[in-house]
Short mmCIF file of N, CA, C and O in Angstrom, two decimals:
data_model
loop_
_atom_site.label_atom_id
_atom_site.label_comp_id
_atom_site.label_asym_id
_atom_site.label_seq_id
_atom_site.Cartn_x
_atom_site.Cartn_y
_atom_site.Cartn_z
N UNK A 1 -37.20 14.04 12.41
CA UNK A 1 -35.99 14.46 10.97
C UNK A 1 -34.90 13.48 11.75
O UNK A 1 -34.48 12.84 12.66
N UNK A 2 -34.50 12.98 10.74
CA UNK A 2 -33.05 12.10 11.21
C UNK A 2 -31.79 12.73 10.19
O UNK A 2 -32.08 13.10 9.00
N UNK A 3 -30.75 12.80 10.79
CA UNK A 3 -29.70 13.45 10.05
C UNK A 3 -28.48 12.32 10.05
O UNK A 3 -28.45 11.88 11.21
N UNK A 4 -27.99 12.23 9.04
CA UNK A 4 -26.99 11.43 8.69
C UNK A 4 -25.55 11.88 8.31
O UNK A 4 -25.51 12.63 7.52
N UNK A 5 -24.66 11.71 8.91
CA UNK A 5 -23.37 12.31 8.93
C UNK A 5 -22.61 10.99 8.40
O UNK A 5 -22.54 9.85 9.03
N UNK A 6 -22.09 10.95 7.26
CA UNK A 6 -21.15 10.24 6.60
C UNK A 6 -19.65 10.63 6.64
O UNK A 6 -19.27 11.61 6.17
N UNK A 7 -18.65 9.85 7.11
CA UNK A 7 -17.42 10.68 7.60
C UNK A 7 -16.29 9.38 6.80
O UNK A 7 -16.27 8.06 7.23
N UNK A 8 -15.78 10.03 5.84
CA UNK A 8 -14.91 9.08 5.12
C UNK A 8 -12.96 9.19 5.82
O UNK A 8 -12.91 10.40 5.55
N UNK A 9 -13.03 8.36 6.65
CA UNK A 9 -11.55 8.56 7.51
C UNK A 9 -10.19 7.86 6.63
O UNK A 9 -10.19 7.21 6.02
N UNK A 10 -9.49 8.65 6.21
CA UNK A 10 -8.37 8.42 5.45
C UNK A 10 -7.09 8.22 6.55
O UNK A 10 -7.34 8.94 7.42
N UNK A 11 -6.21 7.39 6.01
CA UNK A 11 -4.96 7.20 7.09
C UNK A 11 -3.65 7.14 6.09
O UNK A 11 -4.08 7.07 4.67
N UNK A 12 -3.00 7.25 6.71
CA UNK A 12 -1.40 7.17 5.99
C UNK A 12 -0.86 5.77 6.67
O UNK A 12 -1.21 5.09 7.45
N UNK A 13 -0.37 4.90 5.33
CA UNK A 13 0.21 3.76 5.43
C UNK A 13 2.01 3.86 5.31
O UNK A 13 2.21 4.20 4.12
N UNK A 14 2.65 3.85 5.79
CA UNK A 14 4.00 3.55 5.86
C UNK A 14 5.00 2.68 6.25
O UNK A 14 4.51 1.82 7.06
N UNK A 15 5.79 2.48 5.95
CA UNK A 15 7.23 1.64 6.16
C UNK A 15 8.09 1.08 5.97
O UNK A 15 8.70 2.75 5.04
N UNK A 16 9.26 0.49 5.45
CA UNK A 16 10.41 0.46 5.33
C UNK A 16 10.91 -1.04 4.44
O UNK A 16 10.14 -2.16 4.69
N UNK A 17 11.67 -0.75 3.51
CA UNK A 17 12.11 -2.37 2.59
C UNK A 17 13.48 -1.87 3.24
O UNK A 17 14.21 -1.32 3.10
N UNK A 18 13.91 -3.35 3.71
CA UNK A 18 15.08 -3.82 3.96
C UNK A 18 15.89 -4.61 2.68
O UNK A 18 15.36 -5.79 2.74
N UNK A 19 16.76 -4.02 1.94
CA UNK A 19 17.54 -4.84 1.14
C UNK A 19 18.88 -5.47 1.37
O UNK A 19 19.59 -4.80 2.11
N UNK A 20 19.33 -6.76 0.94
CA UNK A 20 20.64 -7.05 1.29
C UNK A 20 21.70 -6.00 0.62
O UNK A 20 22.85 -5.88 1.10
N UNK A 21 21.77 -5.60 -0.84
CA UNK A 21 22.34 -4.61 -1.14
C UNK A 21 21.38 -3.19 -0.97
O UNK A 21 20.66 -2.95 -0.73
N UNK A 22 21.77 -2.20 -1.73
CA UNK A 22 21.20 -0.81 -1.69
C UNK A 22 20.03 -1.16 -2.52
O UNK A 22 20.19 -1.48 -3.76
N UNK A 23 18.57 -0.73 -1.81
CA UNK A 23 17.69 -0.56 -2.76
C UNK A 23 17.61 0.39 -3.77
O UNK A 23 17.73 0.16 -4.83
N UNK A 24 17.21 1.60 -3.60
CA UNK A 24 17.37 2.61 -4.76
C UNK A 24 16.15 2.52 -5.32
O UNK A 24 14.85 2.06 -5.26
N UNK A 25 15.76 3.44 -6.49
CA UNK A 25 14.75 3.81 -7.21
C UNK A 25 14.21 2.34 -7.99
O UNK A 25 13.45 1.98 -8.59
N UNK A 26 15.09 1.36 -7.85
CA UNK A 26 14.67 0.19 -8.95
C UNK A 26 13.81 -0.70 -8.36
O UNK A 26 12.93 -1.64 -8.70
N UNK A 27 13.49 -0.23 -7.09
CA UNK A 27 12.48 -1.04 -6.09
C UNK A 27 11.32 -0.23 -5.77
O UNK A 27 11.15 0.93 -5.95
N UNK A 28 9.94 -0.95 -6.30
CA UNK A 28 8.89 -0.65 -6.48
C UNK A 28 7.88 -0.89 -5.56
O UNK A 28 7.81 -2.46 -5.09
N UNK A 29 6.96 -0.21 -4.58
CA UNK A 29 6.06 -0.98 -3.47
C UNK A 29 4.54 -0.76 -4.24
O UNK A 29 4.18 0.47 -4.71
N UNK A 30 3.80 -1.50 -4.14
CA UNK A 30 2.30 -1.18 -4.94
C UNK A 30 1.28 -1.61 -3.40
O UNK A 30 1.81 -2.61 -3.02
N UNK A 31 0.38 -0.30 -3.48
CA UNK A 31 -1.05 -1.19 -2.24
C UNK A 31 -1.92 -1.45 -2.97
O UNK A 31 -2.70 -0.37 -3.84
N UNK A 32 -2.57 -2.39 -3.32
CA UNK A 32 -3.66 -2.88 -4.05
C UNK A 32 -4.82 -2.98 -3.20
O UNK A 32 -4.49 -3.97 -2.65
N UNK A 33 -5.80 -2.41 -3.60
CA UNK A 33 -6.85 -2.75 -2.84
C UNK A 33 -7.84 -3.62 -3.42
O UNK A 33 -8.45 -3.96 -4.69
N UNK A 34 -8.30 -4.32 -2.46
CA UNK A 34 -9.04 -5.88 -2.85
C UNK A 34 -10.50 -5.46 -2.64
O UNK A 34 -10.91 -5.21 -1.28
N UNK A 35 -11.40 -5.90 -3.72
CA UNK A 35 -12.75 -5.90 -3.25
C UNK A 35 -13.41 -7.05 -3.73
O UNK A 35 -13.66 -6.85 -5.40
N UNK A 36 -13.51 -8.25 -3.40
CA UNK A 36 -14.39 -9.47 -3.92
C UNK A 36 -13.38 -9.69 -5.09
O UNK A 36 -12.11 -9.86 -4.77
N UNK A 37 -13.70 -10.00 -6.37
CA UNK A 37 -12.83 -10.80 -6.98
C UNK A 37 -12.33 -9.71 -8.01
O UNK A 37 -11.29 -10.17 -9.15
N UNK A 38 -12.49 -8.32 -7.95
CA UNK A 38 -11.76 -7.08 -8.66
C UNK A 38 -10.87 -6.39 -7.60
O UNK A 38 -11.32 -5.83 -6.55
N UNK A 39 -10.01 -5.95 -8.48
CA UNK A 39 -9.01 -5.00 -7.92
C UNK A 39 -9.48 -3.82 -8.13
O UNK A 39 -9.99 -3.13 -9.16
N UNK A 40 -9.82 -2.64 -7.27
CA UNK A 40 -10.65 -1.60 -7.21
C UNK A 40 -9.72 -0.57 -7.39
O UNK A 40 -9.55 0.46 -8.19
N UNK A 41 -8.47 -0.53 -6.53
CA UNK A 41 -7.39 0.52 -6.43
C UNK A 41 -5.80 0.34 -6.57
O UNK A 41 -5.91 -0.64 -5.60
N UNK A 42 -4.82 0.69 -7.28
CA UNK A 42 -3.69 0.22 -7.00
C UNK A 42 -2.83 1.72 -7.00
O UNK A 42 -2.92 2.67 -7.64
N UNK A 43 -2.35 1.88 -5.86
CA UNK A 43 -1.42 2.95 -5.80
C UNK A 43 0.23 2.31 -5.28
O UNK A 43 0.45 1.44 -4.88
N UNK A 44 1.01 2.96 -6.24
CA UNK A 44 2.59 2.69 -6.27
C UNK A 44 3.33 3.91 -6.14
O UNK A 44 3.04 4.93 -6.24
N UNK A 45 4.56 3.04 -5.67
CA UNK A 45 5.53 4.13 -5.39
C UNK A 45 6.90 3.37 -5.42
O UNK A 45 6.67 2.21 -5.30
N UNK A 46 8.06 4.29 -5.81
CA UNK A 46 9.14 3.58 -5.74
C UNK A 46 10.15 4.46 -4.62
O UNK A 46 9.58 5.51 -4.26
N UNK A 47 11.39 3.53 -4.38
CA UNK A 47 11.75 4.01 -3.39
C UNK A 47 12.97 5.41 -3.70
O UNK A 47 13.17 5.06 -4.99
N UNK A 48 13.79 6.03 -3.19
CA UNK A 48 14.68 7.28 -3.74
C UNK A 48 15.89 6.25 -3.27
O UNK A 48 16.13 5.49 -2.52
N UNK A 49 17.09 7.04 -3.67
CA UNK A 49 18.52 6.50 -3.55
C UNK A 49 19.16 7.09 -1.95
O UNK A 49 19.69 6.64 -1.20
N UNK A 50 18.08 7.84 -1.58
CA UNK A 50 18.14 8.60 -0.21
C UNK A 50 17.67 7.53 1.11
O UNK A 50 17.77 7.55 2.23
N UNK A 51 16.67 6.78 0.89
CA UNK A 51 15.62 6.18 1.59
C UNK A 51 14.99 5.03 1.47
O UNK A 51 14.94 4.70 -0.17
N UNK A 52 15.16 4.11 2.34
CA UNK A 52 14.17 2.94 1.90
C UNK A 52 13.00 2.74 2.76
O UNK A 52 12.27 1.65 2.58
N UNK A 53 12.44 3.91 2.95
CA UNK A 53 11.23 4.23 3.13
C UNK A 53 9.88 4.43 2.36
O UNK A 53 10.32 5.13 1.26
N UNK A 54 9.00 3.92 2.90
CA UNK A 54 7.74 4.46 1.56
C UNK A 54 6.70 4.81 2.39
O UNK A 54 6.53 4.51 3.55
N UNK A 55 5.71 5.58 2.09
CA UNK A 55 4.48 6.16 2.33
C UNK A 55 3.40 6.31 1.38
O UNK A 55 3.72 6.68 0.27
N UNK A 56 2.31 5.88 1.85
CA UNK A 56 1.07 5.72 0.89
C UNK A 56 -0.10 6.81 1.70
O UNK A 56 -0.13 6.36 2.94
N UNK A 57 -0.43 8.01 1.40
CA UNK A 57 -1.19 8.88 1.93
C UNK A 57 -2.37 8.53 1.46
O UNK A 57 -2.81 8.35 0.37
N UNK A 58 -3.46 9.06 2.64
CA UNK A 58 -5.17 9.44 2.18
C UNK A 58 -5.46 7.98 1.83
O UNK A 58 -6.04 7.77 0.73
N UNK A 59 -5.26 6.63 2.50
CA UNK A 59 -5.54 5.25 2.21
C UNK A 59 -7.26 5.14 3.18
O UNK A 59 -7.00 5.22 4.25
N UNK A 60 -7.96 4.88 2.22
CA UNK A 60 -9.47 4.34 2.66
C UNK A 60 -9.29 2.93 3.60
O UNK A 60 -8.49 1.95 2.59
N UNK A 61 -9.94 2.80 4.69
CA UNK A 61 -9.76 1.53 5.19
C UNK A 61 -10.61 0.54 4.40
O UNK A 61 -11.10 1.01 3.16
N UNK A 62 -9.90 -0.55 4.61
CA UNK A 62 -10.23 -2.00 3.71
C UNK A 62 -8.89 -3.05 3.51
O UNK A 62 -8.39 -2.91 4.50
N UNK A 63 -9.19 -3.72 2.52
CA UNK A 63 -8.41 -4.96 2.42
C UNK A 63 -7.38 -4.63 1.16
O UNK A 63 -7.90 -4.10 0.49
N UNK A 64 -6.09 -4.80 1.47
CA UNK A 64 -5.11 -4.54 0.57
C UNK A 64 -4.23 -5.75 0.75
O UNK A 64 -4.07 -6.51 1.30
N UNK A 65 -3.31 -5.83 -0.91
CA UNK A 65 -2.42 -6.12 -0.82
C UNK A 65 -1.10 -5.45 -1.04
O UNK A 65 -1.28 -4.70 -1.64
N UNK A 66 0.14 -5.86 -0.42
CA UNK A 66 1.09 -5.19 -0.05
C UNK A 66 2.06 -5.85 -1.27
O UNK A 66 2.68 -7.14 -1.17
N UNK A 67 2.53 -5.33 -2.26
CA UNK A 67 3.80 -5.70 -3.09
C UNK A 67 4.92 -4.94 -3.22
O UNK A 67 5.05 -3.98 -3.28
N UNK A 68 6.12 -5.42 -3.16
CA UNK A 68 7.59 -5.08 -3.12
C UNK A 68 8.08 -6.02 -4.50
O UNK A 68 8.35 -6.95 -4.41
N UNK A 69 8.65 -4.83 -5.65
CA UNK A 69 9.24 -5.64 -6.56
C UNK A 69 10.27 -5.02 -7.03
O UNK A 69 10.82 -3.67 -6.68
N UNK A 70 11.44 -5.46 -7.54
CA UNK A 70 12.71 -5.09 -8.26
C UNK A 70 12.56 -5.01 -9.56
O UNK A 70 12.14 -6.08 -10.13
N UNK A 71 12.76 -3.79 -10.11
CA UNK A 71 12.54 -3.67 -11.63
C UNK A 71 13.04 -4.79 -12.32
O UNK A 71 13.09 -4.87 -13.21
N UNK A 72 14.44 -4.78 -11.89
CA UNK A 72 15.53 -5.51 -12.33
C UNK A 72 15.44 -7.03 -12.08
O UNK A 72 16.08 -7.98 -12.41
N UNK A 73 14.18 -7.58 -11.41
CA UNK A 73 13.69 -9.06 -11.45
C UNK A 73 14.64 -9.43 -10.16
O UNK A 73 14.58 -10.94 -10.47
N UNK A 74 15.44 -8.74 -9.88
CA UNK A 74 15.82 -10.01 -8.99
C UNK A 74 15.20 -10.27 -7.52
O UNK A 74 15.84 -11.33 -6.75
N UNK A 75 14.32 -9.77 -7.20
CA UNK A 75 13.33 -10.36 -6.17
C UNK A 75 11.98 -9.89 -6.00
O UNK A 75 11.74 -8.67 -6.97
N UNK A 76 10.85 -10.31 -5.49
CA UNK A 76 9.64 -9.89 -5.13
C UNK A 76 8.82 -10.60 -4.29
O UNK A 76 9.61 -11.72 -3.55
N UNK A 77 8.59 -9.64 -3.62
CA UNK A 77 7.75 -9.85 -2.25
C UNK A 77 5.91 -9.72 -2.37
O UNK A 77 6.00 -8.61 -2.81
N UNK A 78 5.31 -10.30 -1.73
CA UNK A 78 4.04 -10.45 -1.74
C UNK A 78 3.58 -10.61 -0.58
O UNK A 78 3.41 -11.85 0.30
N UNK A 79 2.91 -9.39 0.19
CA UNK A 79 2.24 -9.84 1.67
C UNK A 79 0.74 -9.88 1.14
O UNK A 79 0.41 -8.95 0.66
N UNK A 80 0.16 -11.04 1.62
CA UNK A 80 -1.18 -11.45 1.08
C UNK A 80 -2.21 -10.43 1.26
O UNK A 80 -2.53 -10.11 0.29
N UNK A 81 -2.23 -9.92 2.57
CA UNK A 81 -3.51 -9.37 2.56
C UNK A 81 -2.95 -8.55 3.99
O UNK A 81 -2.63 -9.14 5.03
N UNK A 82 -3.34 -7.12 3.94
CA UNK A 82 -2.97 -6.47 4.90
C UNK A 82 -4.71 -5.73 4.92
O UNK A 82 -5.26 -5.50 4.51
N UNK A 83 -4.97 -5.38 6.59
CA UNK A 83 -6.15 -4.87 6.76
C UNK A 83 -5.59 -3.54 7.33
O UNK A 83 -4.63 -3.00 7.94
N UNK A 84 -6.36 -2.35 6.32
CA UNK A 84 -6.20 -0.71 7.32
C UNK A 84 -7.51 -0.54 7.90
O UNK A 84 -8.75 -0.44 7.53
N UNK A 85 -7.34 0.12 9.40
CA UNK A 85 -8.59 0.04 10.22
C UNK A 85 -7.95 1.68 10.35
O UNK A 85 -7.10 2.45 10.24
N UNK A 86 -9.16 2.57 10.81
CA UNK A 86 -9.46 3.68 11.32
C UNK A 86 -9.33 3.58 12.59
O UNK A 86 -9.51 2.74 13.78
#
C-alpha cells in the first residue's frame, strides 16, 4: 500500500519601499508569478499614507518578478526574478 501526502506550503512575502518623497497610495507593488513564457498569477497591493511596507500573503513557492510602479509615472522599478522557497 502506498500513501501519498501532498502539502502545499504557502509563505508571506513582505518588504518596504523607500521613496525620495512621500510614497503614499500612488505606489503599487505587483508580484508576478512566472511559469515558462506565460504569466500564471499576479497579485498587487498599494501602499498607504501611513506605511511604506507591503505584504503578500499565501504565496506559493516559485519564480516571481517584483514590480514597483508609481501611478503618476514618476518612477518604475523592476526586480527581474525573485525565488520564493519554503
